[in-house]
């Protein structure tokens, strides 16, 4: 098309020059007009060509965009198909798991039914045996679930049997005879539930009637639970109480049987037991444990304490002696100790590095005995380094809480991530409790990235329900697990009393 137009234009121009040379003016004008018309046509054709070229570009762009859109739609379709396949696979997996769980549930129910029948058969067998021998039985179940079973003649009263064989305290209350405690265990969150022949008793202790063949169970149960509808504890708070009871009643006395000196690490046990022994609630002592736990130490240990010359004490033995002695001594004169201790405290003029491993204990004693401690120790800006562990920071903060009101911001360095630098994570996590309890902040407000609170995390990850032991306790080299239980005592008392509880004071 272009070549044809150009050829015509050339011929027209040639003709124009030819006619011009012949002098034909009229024809020349006509040819000029034709040339102008051809030029106009040529310009129009050029414009048309450019317009078509632009349209062609636009069409190419539209094609590319449509191709991309098609590719996107294809990818989205493939992703949707893949997601559908994944969802179907997940549904199939969940269906399979659900079927498995239903089967397991059926098996569990069958097992429970079998155990229940076995229990009923055993109870019937016991009852028949007791009837045949004109006897009845008492079963005592402690807070951990461990039971003791004794058999008696019907002429032996329940209150006599419980008092003599189970060290029960029975008083005459508003509604008649009531059991205040068994084996010297008392806790405001627990009570003695009574079961007669496997059924919860509908009458009080004073109205129980003994018949040959009866089995009376006196069982410690936590009433302060969400499950009961009367309280606020979940299963982990109940577990805290069980773990504490098991350690201080069933474990600690054996561990301390051979301890003859206060200069070791038993001050953690003394700190915790002192809090349990002295905490008041509703105008009286809140807690009581087995009699041996109030003074679980050997005679040699007690003798060694009685022979201490307070004026000769120095360094960390000052707080070790005080924490040990105040638990077992009655009205000990600490005049010489205070004088010696004040002299020592006067030497603490700065919070030097590593001071967090001793200063908190000295600060606690100074608060308890009314001594003076330097402001450099009480209000230091120094914070323990956590490169090699967080225990020092936990102790330091608890020590500072003796004289300062700490906030959550002050405790912000105690995180789950910081635990990575610790070797015994159960010990170190429990140490976080010390400044939390001392600041009257619930330890359960500390949560991990999955919103699991610190108490649940501690027990889920480090506590063996079967053996009732933390991981550190299972080690043959264990010398630190008593710190876990001491911290749990601080948590328990702060939780129960809703008051700040500083273990070091």
Coordinates of N, CA and C in Angstrom, one line a residue, residues 69-79:
X69 N -3.4 -12.9 33.4 CA -4.6 -13.1 34.2 C -5.0 -14.6 34.1
X70 N -4.9 -15.2 32.9 CA -5.2 -16.6 32.8 C -4.3 -17.5 33.6
X71 N -3.0 -17.1 33.5 CA -2.0 -17.8 34.3 C -2.3 -17.7 35.8
X72 N -2.7 -16.5 36.3 CA -3.0 -16.3 37.7 C -4.2 -17.1 38.0
X73 N -5.3 -17.1 37.2 CA -6.5 -17.9 37.5 C -6.1 -19.4 37.5
X74 N -5.2 -19.8 36.6 CA -4.8 -21.2 36.5 C -4.1 -21.6 37.8
X75 N -3.2 -20.7 38.3 CA -2.5 -20.9 39.5 C -3.5 -21.0 40.7
X76 N -4.4 -20.0 40.7 CA -5.4 -20.0 41.8 C -6.2 -21.2 41.8
X77 N -6.6 -21.6 40.6 CA -7.4 -22.9 40.4 C -6.6 -24.1 41.0
X78 N -5.3 -24.1 40.6 CA -4.5 -25.2 41.0 C -4.3 -25.2 42.6
X79 N -4.1 -24.0 43.1 CA -4.0 -23.8 44.6 C -5.3 -24.2 45.3

